[in-house]
Amino acid sequence: MSAAESPLRGLDLEPLSAAPAADERASSRARLKAEAPEFVPPWPLRTIAVILAVGVGALANGVLAPVSASGMIPGLSLRGLSFLVGAAILVGGGVWLVLSRRAAWGRRLRLAVFAERNGFEFRPTDDSVYPGVVFQQGGGRRLENVLRRSGERVVEVGEFVFETGNEKNRRVHRRGYLLLQLDRRLPHILLDARANNGLFGSNLPIGFNRSQILSLEGDFDRHFTLYCPSGYERDALYVFTPDVMAAFIDSASHVDVEIVDDLLFVYVGDGLRLDDPHEWSRIEALVTALWPKTAKQTAAYSDDRVSATVRGGGYPSVQGVAGGLGATPVLRERPTEVADAGRRLRARVPVLTLVLSIAFTGAAVAFWVVRLAG
């Protein structure tokens, strides 16, 4: 595949819109269960516990309720009403659990068949770790609905899932992502789209030192805030030529984009509906618009700060992952390297948080000093 050719062009979307034949469905389901147990959707144990507790509680109340007690429905005793409610909860909850699990099976089966027809590997869950800024937030981090195509160039689409809050107030968050492997390692560059910012600024989890912001010509600054390491402004301008900037403004002004090493990440909203053919059509259109110019412009990049002897060395690359997703990378010979100063952006120190922490600590110390002195 040439650098100018979109790696997602010509996808077969039929498995996502048409149910597979019964024999294909049965054989695929049996194969998936045998080859990868994680394909089997887990039962929602907490939901089952709630349904059982409420349903059995209502039935028990029906047993213990006085026979003479009246219910809200004329002619129906409290005991009968409790039995009716308990039975409805257990039967309705059971039907809902079965149907929701069948739906989860259907989604995963469609994605598995879609992946097989289009040369992807599909994993419902995965614990691979990536260096992008989005992947550094929250607890319980994992990847879900991962579709990965290896070979000459790695392409991956999936969802990053993480949790925030404590046990009682835990929230699960999802971020869709697209990964494309470049031909060369590049300096760390981040495009923070203004269109998806919130009331308090960027929706990205890590803030970077604003001295690393690079202003570009035309309307680019109205759509993106571009960060690059200090001293690498000319390198960023080499990558973001006017035609590359135009492609990003026209097709990617609603998403955040990050280049880390030889990986280009596109971060999409609150998750991706990967069993929806329309979602894949949008992804395909985005890649087709961005990839040719970006790949062409980055293919010959070289960091002049690195000596020729270092440029020829090997380093861990996602292309060299052996044994599938989550495996340990192996060294691959790559034609370029980036100096230490350009590999990562410098994070911003949260001044307000630091000042409040110092003030709180000082007040606590002063309180104990006064208390001990008294």
CSV table of C-alpha atoms in Angstrom, one decimal:
chain,number,residue,atom,x,y,z
A,1,MET,CA,0.0,0.0,0.0
A,2,SER,CA,1.5,3.3,-1.0
A,3,ALA,CA,1.7,6.3,1.3
A,4,ALA,CA,-0.8,8.2,-0.8
A,5,GLU,CA,-3.4,5.5,-0.7
A,6,SER,CA,-6.1,5.7,2.0
A,7,PRO,CA,-5.7,2.6,4.3
A,8,LEU,CA,-9.5,2.4,4.7
A,9,ARG,CA,-10.7,2.9,1.2
A,10,GLY,CA,-13.2,0.4,-0.2
A,11,LEU,CA,-14.5,-1.2,3.1
A,12,ASP,CA,-17.2,-3.9,2.8
A,13,LEU,CA,-20.0,-2.6,5.0
A,14,GLU,CA,-22.5,-5.3,4.2
A,15,PRO,CA,-21.9,-7.4,7.4
A,16,LEU,CA,-23.0,-4.3,9.5
A,17,SER,CA,-26.3,-3.8,7.7
A,18,ALA,CA,-27.4,-7.3,6.7
A,19,ALA,CA,-27.8,-10.2,9.1
A,20,PRO,CA,-25.4,-13.1,8.3
A,21,ALA,CA,-26.9,-16.4,7.1
A,22,ALA,CA,-28.0,-18.8,9.8
A,23,ASP,CA,-25.2,-21.2,9.1
A,24,GLU,CA,-22.6,-18.5,8.9
A,25,ARG,CA,-23.9,-17.0,12.2
A,26,ALA,CA,-23.8,-20.4,13.9
A,27,SER,CA,-20.3,-21.3,12.7
A,28,SER,CA,-18.9,-17.8,13.5
A,29,ARG,CA,-20.4,-17.9,17.0
A,30,ALA,CA,-19.0,-21.4,17.7
A,31,ARG,CA,-15.6,-20.4,16.4
A,32,LEU,CA,-15.5,-17.2,18.3
A,33,LYS,CA,-16.4,-18.9,21.6
A,34,ALA,CA,-13.8,-21.5,21.1
A,35,GLU,CA,-10.9,-19.2,20.0
A,36,ALA,CA,-11.5,-16.3,22.3
A,37,PRO,CA,-13.6,-16.6,25.5
A,38,GLU,CA,-13.8,-12.8,25.7
A,39,PHE,CA,-16.1,-12.8,22.7
A,40,VAL,CA,-18.9,-14.1,25.0
A,41,PRO,CA,-20.7,-11.0,26.4
A,42,PRO,CA,-20.5,-11.1,30.2
A,43,TRP,CA,-23.7,-11.2,32.3
A,44,PRO,CA,-24.3,-7.9,34.2
A,45,LEU,CA,-24.0,-9.3,37.7
A,46,ARG,CA,-25.0,-6.1,39.5
A,47,THR,CA,-28.1,-5.8,37.5
A,48,ILE,CA,-29.0,-9.4,38.1
A,49,ALA,CA,-28.5,-8.9,41.8
A,50,VAL,CA,-30.8,-5.9,41.9
A,51,ILE,CA,-33.5,-7.7,39.9
A,52,LEU,CA,-33.4,-10.8,42.2
A,53,ALA,CA,-33.3,-8.7,45.4
A,54,VAL,CA,-36.3,-6.6,44.4
A,55,GLY,CA,-38.3,-9.4,42.8
A,56,VAL,CA,-37.7,-11.9,45.6
A,57,GLY,CA,-38.4,-9.2,48.1
A,58,ALA,CA,-41.7,-8.5,46.6
A,59,LEU,CA,-42.6,-12.2,46.6
A,60,ALA,CA,-41.5,-12.6,50.2
A,61,ASN,CA,-43.7,-9.6,51.1
A,62,GLY,CA,-46.6,-11.4,49.5
A,63,VAL,CA,-46.0,-14.5,51.6
A,64,LEU,CA,-45.7,-12.5,54.9
A,65,ALA,CA,-48.4,-9.9,54.2
A,66,PRO,CA,-51.7,-10.3,56.1
A,67,VAL,CA,-54.4,-12.0,54.0
A,68,SER,CA,-56.9,-9.4,55.0
A,69,ALA,CA,-54.8,-6.4,53.9
A,70,SER,CA,-56.2,-4.5,51.0
A,71,GLY,CA,-54.2,-3.5,48.0
A,72,MET,CA,-54.5,-0.4,45.8
A,73,ILE,CA,-56.4,-2.4,43.1
A,74,PRO,CA,-60.0,-3.2,44.2
A,75,GLY,CA,-60.6,-6.9,44.8
A,76,LEU,CA,-56.8,-7.6,45.0
A,77,SER,CA,-55.2,-8.2,48.4
A,78,LEU,CA,-51.8,-6.8,49.4
A,79,ARG,CA,-50.5,-10.4,49.2
A,80,GLY,CA,-51.8,-10.9,45.7
A,81,LEU,CA,-50.4,-7.5,44.6
A,82,SER,CA,-47.0,-8.3,46.0
A,83,PHE,CA,-46.9,-11.7,44.3
A,84,LEU,CA,-47.9,-9.9,41.0
A,85,VAL,CA,-45.2,-7.3,41.3
A,86,GLY,CA,-42.5,-9.8,42.3
A,87,ALA,CA,-43.4,-12.1,39.4
A,88,ALA,CA,-43.5,-9.2,36.9
A,89,ILE,CA,-40.1,-8.0,38.1
A,90,LEU,CA,-38.5,-11.5,37.8
A,91,VAL,CA,-40.0,-12.4,34.5
A,92,GLY,CA,-39.6,-9.0,32.9
A,93,GLY,CA,-36.0,-8.7,34.2
A,94,GLY,CA,-35.2,-12.1,32.9
A,95,VAL,CA,-36.5,-11.4,29.5
A,96,TRP,CA,-34.7,-8.1,29.4
A,97,LEU,CA,-31.4,-9.7,30.4
A,98,VAL,CA,-31.7,-12.4,27.7
A,99,LEU,CA,-32.7,-9.9,25.0
A,100,SER,CA,-29.9,-7.5,25.9
A,101,ARG,CA,-27.3,-10.3,25.9
A,102,ARG,CA,-28.6,-11.5,22.5
A,103,ALA,CA,-28.2,-7.9,21.2
A,104,ALA,CA,-24.6,-7.7,22.6
A,105,TRP,CA,-23.9,-11.1,20.8
A,106,GLY,CA,-25.3,-9.7,17.6
A,107,ARG,CA,-23.2,-6.6,17.7
A,108,ARG,CA,-20.0,-8.5,18.4
A,109,LEU,CA,-20.8,-11.1,15.7
A,110,ARG,CA,-21.5,-8.4,13.1
A,111,LEU,CA,-18.2,-6.7,14.0
A,112,ALA,CA,-16.3,-10.0,13.9
A,113,VAL,CA,-17.7,-10.8,10.4
A,114,PHE,CA,-17.0,-7.2,9.2
A,115,ALA,CA,-13.4,-7.5,10.5
A,116,GLU,CA,-12.8,-10.8,8.8
A,117,ARG,CA,-14.1,-9.6,5.4
A,118,ASN,CA,-11.9,-6.4,5.6
A,119,GLY,CA,-8.7,-7.8,7.0
A,120,PHE,CA,-9.0,-6.6,10.6
A,121,GLU,CA,-8.5,-8.5,13.8
A,122,PHE,CA,-11.4,-7.9,16.2
A,123,ARG,CA,-11.0,-7.9,20.0
A,124,PRO,CA,-14.0,-7.0,22.2
A,125,THR,CA,-11.6,-6.0,25.0
A,126,ASP,CA,-7.8,-5.4,25.1
A,127,ASP,CA,-5.3,-4.0,27.5
A,128,SER,CA,-2.8,-2.5,25.1
A,129,VAL,CA,-1.3,0.8,26.3
A,130,TYR,CA,-0.7,3.8,24.0
A,131,PRO,CA,1.2,7.0,24.6
A,132,GLY,CA,-1.5,9.4,23.4
A,133,VAL,CA,-2.8,12.0,25.8
A,134,VAL,CA,-6.3,10.6,25.9
A,135,PHE,CA,-5.1,7.2,27.1
A,136,GLN,CA,-3.6,8.7,30.3
A,137,GLN,CA,-6.8,9.5,32.2
A,138,GLY,CA,-9.0,7.8,34.7
A,139,GLY,CA,-8.8,4.3,36.3
A,140,GLY,CA,-9.9,0.9,35.0
A,141,ARG,CA,-8.4,1.8,31.6
A,142,ARG,CA,-9.1,-0.6,28.8
A,143,LEU,CA,-9.8,-0.7,25.1
A,144,GLU,CA,-13.0,-2.1,23.7
A,145,ASN,CA,-14.3,-3.0,20.3
A,146,VAL,CA,-10.8,-2.9,18.8
A,147,LEU,CA,-10.4,-3.5,15.1
A,148,ARG,CA,-6.8,-3.7,14.0
A,149,ARG,CA,-5.2,-4.3,10.7
A,150,SER,CA,-1.5,-5.1,10.8
A,151,GLY,CA,1.0,-5.6,7.9
A,152,GLU,CA,2.8,-2.9,6.0
A,153,ARG,CA,1.0,-0.2,8.0
A,154,VAL,CA,-1.0,-0.5,11.2
A,155,VAL,CA,-4.5,0.9,11.2
A,156,GLU,CA,-6.7,0.6,14.3
A,157,VAL,CA,-10.1,1.8,15.3
A,158,GLY,CA,-11.6,1.3,18.7
A,159,GLU,CA,-12.9,2.8,22.0
A,160,PHE,CA,-10.9,3.8,25.0
A,161,VAL,CA,-12.9,3.2,28.2
A,162,PHE,CA,-12.0,4.6,31.6
A,163,GLU,CA,-13.6,5.2,35.0
A,164,THR,CA,-13.8,8.2,37.3
A,165,GLY,CA,-15.2,8.7,40.8
A,166,ASN,CA,-15.4,6.4,43.8
A,167,GLU,CA,-17.2,3.2,44.3
A,168,LYS,CA,-20.6,4.8,45.0
A,169,ASN,CA,-20.3,7.5,42.3
A,170,ARG,CA,-18.4,5.7,39.6
A,171,ARG,CA,-18.8,6.9,36.0
A,172,VAL,CA,-17.7,5.1,32.9
A,173,HIS,CA,-16.5,7.2,30.0
A,174,ARG,CA,-15.8,6.3,26.4
A,175,ARG,CA,-13.6,8.0,23.8
A,176,GLY,CA,-13.4,6.8,20.2
A,177,TYR,CA,-10.0,6.7,18.6
A,178,LEU,CA,-8.4,6.1,15.2
A,179,LEU,CA,-4.7,5.1,15.0
A,180,LEU,CA,-2.7,5.3,11.8
A,181,GLN,CA,1.0,4.4,11.5
A,182,LEU,CA,3.3,6.9,9.8
A,183,ASP,CA,6.4,6.1,7.9
A,184,ARG,CA,8.6,8.2,10.2
A,185,ARG,CA,8.9,9.2,13.8
A,186,LEU,CA,7.9,12.8,14.3
A,187,PRO,CA,8.0,15.4,17.1
A,188,HIS,CA,5.1,15.4,19.5
A,189,ILE,CA,2.3,17.5,17.9
A,190,LEU,CA,-1.2,18.1,19.2
A,191,LEU,CA,-4.1,19.7,17.4
A,192,ASP,CA,-6.8,20.6,20.0
A,193,ALA,CA,-10.0,21.3,18.1
A,194,ARG,CA,-11.9,24.3,19.3
A,195,ALA,CA,-15.2,23.0,18.2
A,196,ASN,CA,-15.4,20.3,20.9
A,197,ASN,CA,-14.1,22.4,23.8
A,198,GLY,CA,-16.2,22.8,26.8
A,199,LEU,CA,-17.2,25.8,28.9
A,200,PHE,CA,-13.9,25.7,30.7
A,201,GLY,CA,-11.7,25.1,27.7
A,202,SER,CA,-10.2,22.0,26.2
A,203,ASN,CA,-11.8,18.6,26.6
A,204,LEU,CA,-8.4,16.9,26.7
A,205,PRO,CA,-7.3,15.5,30.1
A,206,ILE,CA,-3.8,17.0,30.2
A,207,GLY,CA,-3.0,20.7,29.7
A,208,PHE,CA,0.3,21.7,28.0
A,209,ASN,CA,2.5,24.7,28.5
A,210,ARG,CA,1.1,27.4,26.4
A,211,SER,CA,4.5,28.6,25.4
A,212,GLN,CA,4.4,25.6,23.0
A,213,ILE,CA,1.5,26.9,21.0
A,214,LEU,CA,2.3,27.6,17.4
A,215,SER,CA,0.1,30.1,15.5
A,216,LEU,CA,-0.4,29.2,11.8
A,217,GLU,CA,-1.5,31.3,8.9
A,218,GLY,CA,-5.0,31.8,7.6
A,219,ASP,CA,-8.0,30.5,9.5
A,220,PHE,CA,-6.2,27.5,11.0
A,221,ASP,CA,-6.1,29.1,14.5
A,222,ARG,CA,-9.9,29.6,14.5
A,223,HIS,CA,-10.3,25.8,14.3
A,224,PHE,CA,-7.3,24.3,16.2
A,225,THR,CA,-4.8,25.1,18.9
A,226,LEU,CA,-1.5,23.5,17.7
A,227,TYR,CA,1.1,22.5,20.3
A,228,CYS,CA,4.6,21.5,19.4
A,229,PRO,CA,7.8,21.2,21.5
A,230,SER,CA,9.8,24.4,21.9
A,231,GLY,CA,12.4,24.7,19.2
A,232,TYR,CA,10.4,22.5,16.8
A,233,GLU,CA,8.3,25.2,15.2
A,234,ARG,CA,10.0,24.9,11.8
A,235,ASP,CA,9.4,21.1,11.9
A,236,ALA,CA,5.7,21.6,12.6
A,237,LEU,CA,5.5,24.0,9.7
A,238,TYR,CA,7.2,21.4,7.5
A,239,VAL,CA,4.4,19.0,8.3
A,240,PHE,CA,1.5,21.4,8.2
A,241,THR,CA,1.8,23.0,4.8
A,242,PRO,CA,-1.1,25.0,3.5
A,243,ASP,CA,-2.7,22.0,1.7
A,244,VAL,CA,-2.4,19.9,4.8
A,245,MET,CA,-3.9,22.6,6.9
A,246,ALA,CA,-6.8,23.0,4.5
A,247,ALA,CA,-7.5,19.2,4.6
A,248,PHE,CA,-7.7,19.4,8.4
A,249,ILE,CA,-9.9,22.4,8.4
A,250,ASP,CA,-12.3,21.0,5.9
A,251,SER,CA,-12.6,17.4,7.3
A,252,ALA,CA,-11.3,17.3,10.9
A,253,SER,CA,-12.2,20.5,12.7
A,254,HIS,CA,-14.5,18.5,15.0
A,255,VAL,CA,-11.9,16.0,16.3
A,256,ASP,CA,-8.6,16.2,18.2
A,257,VAL,CA,-5.5,14.9,16.5
A,258,GLU,CA,-2.2,13.9,18.0
A,259,ILE,CA,1.1,12.7,16.6
A,260,VAL,CA,3.3,10.7,19.0
A,261,ASP,CA,6.4,9.0,17.6
A,262,ASP,CA,5.2,7.2,14.4
A,263,LEU,CA,1.6,7.1,15.4
A,264,LEU,CA,-1.2,9.5,14.4
A,265,PHE,CA,-4.2,9.4,16.7
A,266,VAL,CA,-7.6,10.9,15.9
A,267,TYR,CA,-9.9,11.3,19.0
A,268,VAL,CA,-13.6,11.2,18.4
A,269,GLY,CA,-16.2,12.4,20.9
A,270,ASP,CA,-17.9,10.1,23.4
A,271,GLY,CA,-17.3,6.8,21.6
A,272,LEU,CA,-18.0,5.2,18.3
A,273,ARG,CA,-20.9,3.1,17.1
A,274,LEU,CA,-18.7,0.6,15.2
A,275,ASP,CA,-21.6,-1.7,14.4
A,276,ASP,CA,-23.2,1.2,12.4
A,277,PRO,CA,-22.3,1.3,8.7
A,278,HIS,CA,-22.8,5.1,8.7
A,279,GLU,CA,-20.2,5.5,11.4
A,280,TRP,CA,-17.7,3.6,9.2
A,281,SER,CA,-18.6,5.7,6.2
A,282,ARG,CA,-17.7,8.8,8.2
A,283,ILE,CA,-14.5,7.3,9.4
A,284,GLU,CA,-13.5,6.2,5.9
A,285,ALA,CA,-14.3,9.7,4.5
A,286,LEU,CA,-12.2,11.3,7.3
A,287,VAL,CA,-9.2,9.1,6.6
A,288,THR,CA,-9.5,9.5,2.9
A,289,ALA,CA,-9.5,13.3,3.3
A,290,LEU,CA,-6.5,13.5,5.8
A,291,TRP,CA,-4.2,10.6,5.0
A,292,PRO,CA,-2.8,11.2,1.4
A,293,LYS,CA,-1.5,14.7,2.1
A,294,THR,CA,-0.4,14.0,5.7
A,295,ALA,CA,1.4,10.7,4.7
A,296,LYS,CA,3.1,12.4,1.8
A,297,GLN,CA,4.3,15.3,3.8
A,298,THR,CA,5.6,13.3,6.8
A,299,ALA,CA,7.3,10.5,4.8
A,300,ALA,CA,10.6,12.3,4.3
A,301,TYR,CA,10.8,14.0,7.7
A,302,SER,CA,14.2,14.0,9.4
A,303,ASP,CA,15.2,15.6,12.6
A,304,ASP,CA,18.5,17.5,12.0
A,305,ARG,CA,19.3,17.5,15.7
A,306,VAL,CA,19.9,13.7,15.6
A,307,SER,CA,23.2,12.4,14.2
A,308,ALA,CA,23.1,10.0,11.2
A,309,THR,CA,24.3,7.1,13.3
A,310,VAL,CA,21.3,7.4,15.6
A,311,ARG,CA,18.8,7.8,12.7
A,312,GLY,CA,19.6,4.3,11.5
A,313,GLY,CA,18.9,2.6,14.8
A,314,GLY,CA,15.9,0.5,15.8
A,315,TYR,CA,13.3,1.3,18.4
A,316,PRO,CA,10.1,-0.3,19.6
A,317,SER,CA,7.4,0.4,17.0
A,318,VAL,CA,3.7,-0.6,16.9
A,319,GLN,CA,4.5,-2.3,13.6
A,320,GLY,CA,6.7,-4.8,15.4
A,321,VAL,CA,4.0,-6.0,17.9
A,322,ALA,CA,4.3,-9.8,17.9
A,323,GLY,CA,1.5,-12.1,19.1
A,324,GLY,CA,-1.4,-9.8,18.7
A,325,LEU,CA,-2.7,-6.9,20.6
A,326,GLY,CA,-1.3,-6.3,24.1
A,327,ALA,CA,1.9,-8.2,23.3
A,328,THR,CA,5.4,-6.8,23.9
A,329,PRO,CA,6.8,-4.7,21.0
A,330,VAL,CA,10.0,-5.9,19.3
A,331,LEU,CA,12.7,-3.8,17.8
A,332,ARG,CA,12.2,-2.9,14.2
A,333,GLU,CA,14.6,-1.0,12.0
A,334,ARG,CA,13.2,2.4,11.2
A,335,PRO,CA,14.7,5.2,9.1
A,336,THR,CA,14.4,8.1,11.5
A,337,GLU,CA,14.6,9.2,15.1
A,338,VAL,CA,13.7,12.4,17.1
A,339,ALA,CA,15.8,14.1,19.6
A,340,ASP,CA,14.8,14.0,23.3
A,341,ALA,CA,13.6,17.7,23.2
A,342,GLY,CA,11.0,16.9,20.6
A,343,ARG,CA,9.6,13.6,21.7
A,344,ARG,CA,7.1,14.9,24.2
A,345,LEU,CA,5.3,18.1,25.0
A,346,ARG,CA,5.8,19.7,28.4
A,347,ALA,CA,2.7,19.5,30.6
A,348,ARG,CA,1.4,22.7,32.2
A,349,VAL,CA,1.7,23.0,35.9
A,350,PRO,CA,-1.8,23.6,37.4
A,351,VAL,CA,-1.1,26.8,39.2
A,352,LEU,CA,-4.5,27.3,40.8
A,353,THR,CA,-4.5,23.7,42.1
A,354,LEU,CA,-0.9,24.2,43.4
A,355,VAL,CA,-1.8,27.5,45.2
A,356,LEU,CA,-5.0,26.0,46.8
A,357,SER,CA,-3.0,23.0,48.0
A,358,ILE,CA,-0.3,25.2,49.6
A,359,ALA,CA,-3.0,27.4,51.1
A,360,PHE,CA,-4.9,24.4,52.6
A,361,THR,CA,-1.7,22.8,53.9
A,362,GLY,CA,-0.6,26.1,55.5
A,363,ALA,CA,-4.0,26.6,57.1
A,364,ALA,CA,-3.9,23.1,58.5
A,365,VAL,CA,-0.4,23.6,59.9
A,366,ALA,CA,-1.4,26.9,61.4
A,367,PHE,CA,-4.5,25.4,63.0
A,368,TRP,CA,-2.5,22.6,64.7
A,369,VAL,CA,0.2,25.1,65.9
A,370,VAL,CA,-2.4,27.3,67.5
A,371,ARG,CA,-4.1,24.3,69.0
A,372,LEU,CA,-0.9,23.0,70.5
A,373,ALA,CA,0.1,26.4,71.8
A,374,GLY,CA,-3.2,26.8,73.5
